mmCIF file with all atom_site columns, C-alpha atoms in Angstrom:
data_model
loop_
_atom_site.group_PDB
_atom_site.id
_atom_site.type_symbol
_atom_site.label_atom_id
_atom_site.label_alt_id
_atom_site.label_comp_id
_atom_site.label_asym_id
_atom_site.label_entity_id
_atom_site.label_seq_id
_atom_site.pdbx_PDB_ins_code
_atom_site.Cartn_x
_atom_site.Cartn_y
_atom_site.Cartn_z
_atom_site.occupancy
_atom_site.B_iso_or_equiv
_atom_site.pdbx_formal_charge
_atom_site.auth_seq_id
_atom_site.auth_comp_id
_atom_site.auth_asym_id
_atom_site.auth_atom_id
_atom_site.pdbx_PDB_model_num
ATOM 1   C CA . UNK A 1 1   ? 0.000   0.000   0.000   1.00 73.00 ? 1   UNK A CA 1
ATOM 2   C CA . UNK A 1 2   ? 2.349   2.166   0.488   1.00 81.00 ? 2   UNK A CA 1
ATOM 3   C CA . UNK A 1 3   ? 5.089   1.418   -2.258  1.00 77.00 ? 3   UNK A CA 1
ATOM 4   C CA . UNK A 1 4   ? 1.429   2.509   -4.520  1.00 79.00 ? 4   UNK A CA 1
ATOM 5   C CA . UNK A 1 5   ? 1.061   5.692   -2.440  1.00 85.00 ? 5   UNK A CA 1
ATOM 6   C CA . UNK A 1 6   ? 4.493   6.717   -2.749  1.00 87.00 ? 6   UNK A CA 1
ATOM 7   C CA . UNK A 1 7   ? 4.516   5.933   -6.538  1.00 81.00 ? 7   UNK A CA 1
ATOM 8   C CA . UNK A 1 8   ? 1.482   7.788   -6.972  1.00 83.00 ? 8   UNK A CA 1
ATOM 9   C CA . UNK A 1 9   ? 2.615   10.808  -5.644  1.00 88.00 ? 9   UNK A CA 1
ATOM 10  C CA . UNK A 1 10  ? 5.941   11.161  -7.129  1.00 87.00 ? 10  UNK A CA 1
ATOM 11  C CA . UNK A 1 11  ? 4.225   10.634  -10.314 1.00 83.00 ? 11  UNK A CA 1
ATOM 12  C CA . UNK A 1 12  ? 1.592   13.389  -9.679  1.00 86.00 ? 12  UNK A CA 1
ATOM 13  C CA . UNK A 1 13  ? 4.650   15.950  -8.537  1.00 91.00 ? 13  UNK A CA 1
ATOM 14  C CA . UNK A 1 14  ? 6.541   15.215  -11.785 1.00 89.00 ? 14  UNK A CA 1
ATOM 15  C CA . UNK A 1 15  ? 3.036   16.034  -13.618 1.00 86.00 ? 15  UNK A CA 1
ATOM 16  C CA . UNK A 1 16  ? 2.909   19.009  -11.883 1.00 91.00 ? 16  UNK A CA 1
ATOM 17  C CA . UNK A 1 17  ? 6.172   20.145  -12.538 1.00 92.00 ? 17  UNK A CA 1
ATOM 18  C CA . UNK A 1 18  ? 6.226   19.450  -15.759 1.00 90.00 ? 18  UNK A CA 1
ATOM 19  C CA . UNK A 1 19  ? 3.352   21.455  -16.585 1.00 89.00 ? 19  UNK A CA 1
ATOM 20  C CA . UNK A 1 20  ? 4.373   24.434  -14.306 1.00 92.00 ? 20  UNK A CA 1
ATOM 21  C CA . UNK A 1 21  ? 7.632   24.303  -16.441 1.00 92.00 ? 21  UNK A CA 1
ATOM 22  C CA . UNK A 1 22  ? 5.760   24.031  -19.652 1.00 89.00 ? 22  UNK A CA 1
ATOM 23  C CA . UNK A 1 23  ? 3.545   26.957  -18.540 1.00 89.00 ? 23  UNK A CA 1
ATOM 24  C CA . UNK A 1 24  ? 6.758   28.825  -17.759 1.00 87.00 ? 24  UNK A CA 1
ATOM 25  C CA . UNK A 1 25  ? 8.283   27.654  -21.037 1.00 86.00 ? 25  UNK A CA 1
ATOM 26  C CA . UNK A 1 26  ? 5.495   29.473  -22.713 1.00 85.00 ? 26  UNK A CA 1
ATOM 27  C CA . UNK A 1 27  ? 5.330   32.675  -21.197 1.00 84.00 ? 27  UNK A CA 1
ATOM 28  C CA . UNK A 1 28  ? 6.001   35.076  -23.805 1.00 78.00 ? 28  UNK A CA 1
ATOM 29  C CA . UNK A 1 29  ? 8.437   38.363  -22.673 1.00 80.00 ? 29  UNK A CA 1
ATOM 30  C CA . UNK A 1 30  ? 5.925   39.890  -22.175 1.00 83.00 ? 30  UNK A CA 1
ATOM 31  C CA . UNK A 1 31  ? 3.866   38.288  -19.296 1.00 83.00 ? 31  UNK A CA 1
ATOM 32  C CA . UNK A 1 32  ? 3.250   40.159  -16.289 1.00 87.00 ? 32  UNK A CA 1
ATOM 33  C CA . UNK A 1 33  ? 6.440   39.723  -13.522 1.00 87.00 ? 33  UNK A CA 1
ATOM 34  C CA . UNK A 1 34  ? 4.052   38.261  -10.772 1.00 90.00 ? 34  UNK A CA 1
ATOM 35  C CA . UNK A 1 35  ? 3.325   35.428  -13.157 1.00 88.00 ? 35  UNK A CA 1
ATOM 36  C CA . UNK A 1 36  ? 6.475   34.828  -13.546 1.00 89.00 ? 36  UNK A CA 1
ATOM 37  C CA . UNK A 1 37  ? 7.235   34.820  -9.624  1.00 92.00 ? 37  UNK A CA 1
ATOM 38  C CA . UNK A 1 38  ? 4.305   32.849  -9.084  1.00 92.00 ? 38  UNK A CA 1
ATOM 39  C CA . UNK A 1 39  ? 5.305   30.091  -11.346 1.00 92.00 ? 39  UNK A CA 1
ATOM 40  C CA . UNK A 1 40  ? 8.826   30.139  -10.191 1.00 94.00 ? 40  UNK A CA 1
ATOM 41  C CA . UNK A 1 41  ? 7.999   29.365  -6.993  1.00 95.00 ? 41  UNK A CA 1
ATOM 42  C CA . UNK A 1 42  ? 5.404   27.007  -7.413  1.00 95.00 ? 42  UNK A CA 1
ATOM 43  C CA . UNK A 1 43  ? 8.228   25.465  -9.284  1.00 95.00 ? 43  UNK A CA 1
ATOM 44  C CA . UNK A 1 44  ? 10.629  25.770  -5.977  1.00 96.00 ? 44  UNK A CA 1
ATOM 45  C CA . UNK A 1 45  ? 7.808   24.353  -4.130  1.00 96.00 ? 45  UNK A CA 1
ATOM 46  C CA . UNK A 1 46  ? 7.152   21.390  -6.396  1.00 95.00 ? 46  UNK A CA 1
ATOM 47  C CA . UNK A 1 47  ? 11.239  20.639  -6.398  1.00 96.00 ? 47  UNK A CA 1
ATOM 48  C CA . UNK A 1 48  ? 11.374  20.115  -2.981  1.00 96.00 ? 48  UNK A CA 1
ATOM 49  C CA . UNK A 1 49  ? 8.666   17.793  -3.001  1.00 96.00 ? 49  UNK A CA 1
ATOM 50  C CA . UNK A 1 50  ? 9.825   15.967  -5.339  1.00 95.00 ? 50  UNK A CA 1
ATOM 51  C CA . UNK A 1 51  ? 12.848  15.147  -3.546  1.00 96.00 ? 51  UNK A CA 1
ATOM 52  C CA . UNK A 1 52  ? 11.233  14.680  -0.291  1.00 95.00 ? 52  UNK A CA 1
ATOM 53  C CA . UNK A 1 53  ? 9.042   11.859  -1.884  1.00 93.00 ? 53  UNK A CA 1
ATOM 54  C CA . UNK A 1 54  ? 12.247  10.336  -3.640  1.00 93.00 ? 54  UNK A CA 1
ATOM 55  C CA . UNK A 1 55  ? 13.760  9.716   -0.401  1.00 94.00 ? 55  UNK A CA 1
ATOM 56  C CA . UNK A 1 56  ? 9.891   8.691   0.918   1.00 93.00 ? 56  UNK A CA 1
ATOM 57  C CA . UNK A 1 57  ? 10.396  5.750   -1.996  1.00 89.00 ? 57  UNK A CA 1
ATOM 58  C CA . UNK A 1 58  ? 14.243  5.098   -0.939  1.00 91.00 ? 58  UNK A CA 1
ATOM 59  C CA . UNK A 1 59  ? 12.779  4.577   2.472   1.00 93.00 ? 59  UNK A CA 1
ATOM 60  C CA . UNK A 1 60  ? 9.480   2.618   1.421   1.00 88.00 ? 60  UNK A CA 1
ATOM 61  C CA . UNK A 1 61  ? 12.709  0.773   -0.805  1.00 85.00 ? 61  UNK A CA 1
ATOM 62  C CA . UNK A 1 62  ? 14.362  -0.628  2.165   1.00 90.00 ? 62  UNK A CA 1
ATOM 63  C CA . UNK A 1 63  ? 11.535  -1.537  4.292   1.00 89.00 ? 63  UNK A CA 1
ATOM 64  C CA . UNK A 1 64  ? 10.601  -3.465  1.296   1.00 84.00 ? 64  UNK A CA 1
ATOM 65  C CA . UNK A 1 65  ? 13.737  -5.492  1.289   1.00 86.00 ? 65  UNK A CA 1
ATOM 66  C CA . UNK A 1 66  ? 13.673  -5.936  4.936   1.00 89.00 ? 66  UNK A CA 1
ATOM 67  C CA . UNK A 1 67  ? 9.879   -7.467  4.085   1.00 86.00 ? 67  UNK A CA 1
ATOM 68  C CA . UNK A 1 68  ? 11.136  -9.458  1.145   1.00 85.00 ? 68  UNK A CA 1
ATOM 69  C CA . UNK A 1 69  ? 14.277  -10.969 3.133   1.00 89.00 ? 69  UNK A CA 1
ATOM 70  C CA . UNK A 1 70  ? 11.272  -11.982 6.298   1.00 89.00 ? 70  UNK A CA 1
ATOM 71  C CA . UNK A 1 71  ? 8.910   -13.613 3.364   1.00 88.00 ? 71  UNK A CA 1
ATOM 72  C CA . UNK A 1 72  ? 12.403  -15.151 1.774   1.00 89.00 ? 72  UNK A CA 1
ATOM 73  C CA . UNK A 1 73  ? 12.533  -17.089 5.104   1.00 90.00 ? 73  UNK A CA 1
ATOM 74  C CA . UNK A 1 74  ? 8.717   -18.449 4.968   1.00 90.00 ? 74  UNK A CA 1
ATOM 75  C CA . UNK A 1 75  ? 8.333   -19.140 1.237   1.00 89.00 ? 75  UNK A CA 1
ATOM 76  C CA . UNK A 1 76  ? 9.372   -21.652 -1.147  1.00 91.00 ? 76  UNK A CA 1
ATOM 77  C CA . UNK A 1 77  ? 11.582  -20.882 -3.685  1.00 88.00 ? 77  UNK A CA 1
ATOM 78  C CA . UNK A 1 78  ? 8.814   -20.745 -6.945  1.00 89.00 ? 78  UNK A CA 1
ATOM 79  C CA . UNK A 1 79  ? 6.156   -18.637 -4.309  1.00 91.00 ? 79  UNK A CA 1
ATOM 80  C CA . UNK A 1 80  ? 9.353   -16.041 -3.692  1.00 89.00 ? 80  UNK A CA 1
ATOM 81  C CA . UNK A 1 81  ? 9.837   -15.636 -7.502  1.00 91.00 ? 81  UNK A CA 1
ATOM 82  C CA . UNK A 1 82  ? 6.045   -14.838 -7.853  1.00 92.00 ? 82  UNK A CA 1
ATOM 83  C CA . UNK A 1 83  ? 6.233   -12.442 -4.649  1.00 88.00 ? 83  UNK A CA 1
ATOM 84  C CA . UNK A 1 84  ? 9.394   -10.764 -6.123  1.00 86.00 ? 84  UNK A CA 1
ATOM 85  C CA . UNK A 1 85  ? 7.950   -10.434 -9.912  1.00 90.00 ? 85  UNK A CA 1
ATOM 86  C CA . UNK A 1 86  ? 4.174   -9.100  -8.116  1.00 88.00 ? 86  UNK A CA 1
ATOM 87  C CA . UNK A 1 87  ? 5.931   -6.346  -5.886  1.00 83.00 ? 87  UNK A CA 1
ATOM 88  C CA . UNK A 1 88  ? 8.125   -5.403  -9.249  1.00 83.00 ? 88  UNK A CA 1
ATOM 89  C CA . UNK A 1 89  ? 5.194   -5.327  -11.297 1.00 88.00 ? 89  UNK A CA 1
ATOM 90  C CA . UNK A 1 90  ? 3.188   -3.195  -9.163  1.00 84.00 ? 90  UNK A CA 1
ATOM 91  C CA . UNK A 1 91  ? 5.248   -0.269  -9.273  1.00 77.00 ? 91  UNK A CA 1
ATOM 92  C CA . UNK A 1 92  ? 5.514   -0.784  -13.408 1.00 84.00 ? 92  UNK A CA 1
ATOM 93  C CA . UNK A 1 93  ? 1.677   -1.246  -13.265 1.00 87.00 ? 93  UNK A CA 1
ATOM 94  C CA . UNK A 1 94  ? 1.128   1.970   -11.447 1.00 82.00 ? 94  UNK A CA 1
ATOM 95  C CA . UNK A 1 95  ? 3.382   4.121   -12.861 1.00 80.00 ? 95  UNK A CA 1
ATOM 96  C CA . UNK A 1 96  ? 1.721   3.088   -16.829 1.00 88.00 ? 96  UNK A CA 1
ATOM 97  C CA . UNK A 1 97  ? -1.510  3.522   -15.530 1.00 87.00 ? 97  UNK A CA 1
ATOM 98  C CA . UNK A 1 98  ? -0.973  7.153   -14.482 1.00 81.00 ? 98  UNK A CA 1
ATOM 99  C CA . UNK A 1 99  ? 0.860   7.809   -17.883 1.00 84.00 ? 99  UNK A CA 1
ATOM 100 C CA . UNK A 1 100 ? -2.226  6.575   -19.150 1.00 90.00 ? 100 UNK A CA 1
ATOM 101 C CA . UNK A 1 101 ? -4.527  8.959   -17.396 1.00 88.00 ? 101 UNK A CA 1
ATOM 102 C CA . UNK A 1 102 ? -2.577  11.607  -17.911 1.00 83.00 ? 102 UNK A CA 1
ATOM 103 C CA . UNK A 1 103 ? -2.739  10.963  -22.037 1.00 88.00 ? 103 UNK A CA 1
ATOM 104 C CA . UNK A 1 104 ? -6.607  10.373  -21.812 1.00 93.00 ? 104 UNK A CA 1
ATOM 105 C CA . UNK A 1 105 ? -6.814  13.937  -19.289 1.00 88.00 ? 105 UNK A CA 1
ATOM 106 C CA . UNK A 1 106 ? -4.581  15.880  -22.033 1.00 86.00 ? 106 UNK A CA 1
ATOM 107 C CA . UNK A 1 107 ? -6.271  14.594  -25.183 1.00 90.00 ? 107 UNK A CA 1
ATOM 108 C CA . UNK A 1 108 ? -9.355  15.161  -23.623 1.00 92.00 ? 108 UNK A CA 1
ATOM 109 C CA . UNK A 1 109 ? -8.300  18.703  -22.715 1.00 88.00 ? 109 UNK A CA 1
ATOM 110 C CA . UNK A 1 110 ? -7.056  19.211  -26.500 1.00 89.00 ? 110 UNK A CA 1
ATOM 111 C CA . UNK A 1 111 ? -10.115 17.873  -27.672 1.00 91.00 ? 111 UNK A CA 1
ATOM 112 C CA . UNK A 1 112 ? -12.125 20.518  -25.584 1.00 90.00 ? 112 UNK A CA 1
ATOM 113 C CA . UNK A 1 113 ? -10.269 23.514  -26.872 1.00 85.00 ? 113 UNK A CA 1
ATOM 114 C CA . UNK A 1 114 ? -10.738 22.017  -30.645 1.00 88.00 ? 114 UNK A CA 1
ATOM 115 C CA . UNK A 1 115 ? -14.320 22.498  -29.743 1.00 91.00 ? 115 UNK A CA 1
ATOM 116 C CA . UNK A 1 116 ? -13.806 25.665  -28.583 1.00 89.00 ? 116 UNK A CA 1
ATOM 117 C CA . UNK A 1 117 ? -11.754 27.193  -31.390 1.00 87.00 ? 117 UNK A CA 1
ATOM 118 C CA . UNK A 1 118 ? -14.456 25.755  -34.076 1.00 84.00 ? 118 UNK A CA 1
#
């Protein structure tokens, strides 16, 4: 549960940040200055969440291998394969799922301003 939480949210900050740095990106020279400062630091702010949820996940990490070496001791060799391949395929899972949503949310978005600009 908590290996998905931890995905989940470094994959929403990285969103975020992406499109705060795309909406930067596209500021044109002349854009009010408070935009700019806004953006900037929602950008700061977004940075240093991201790294505080990358070292969440190196955490989440090792208390998974402490798990994994507990359920090595307990499990035959064929059911440890199957726990090792589920826990890596979770995270792979979670993460294409998002990228997924995220694709359906921006063509859906691009789709509504077609609509609009006809």
């Amino acid at each position: 549960g908590d290996l998905d939480k931890v995905v989940n949210l470094l994959l929403s900050l990285s969103g975020r940040l992406t499109r705060v740095e795309t909406a930067l990106g596209s500021l044109g020279p002349h854009a009010p200055a408070e935009d700019k400062l806004a953006l900037r630091e929602k950008q700061r702010l977004l940075v240093a969440q991201l790294e505080d949820a990358k070292e969440l996940k190196e955490h989440v990490g090792r208390r998974e291998e402490a798990v994994g070496a507990m359920v090595a001791r307990y499990l035959p060799a064929e059911h440890l394969q199957d726990y090792q391949h589920f826990v890596k395929m979770k995270s792979a899972l979670i993460a294409e799922q998002r990228e997924l949503e995220e694709k359906i949310k921006l063509g859906q978005e691009q789709l509504r301003c077609l609509r609009e600009s006809l």
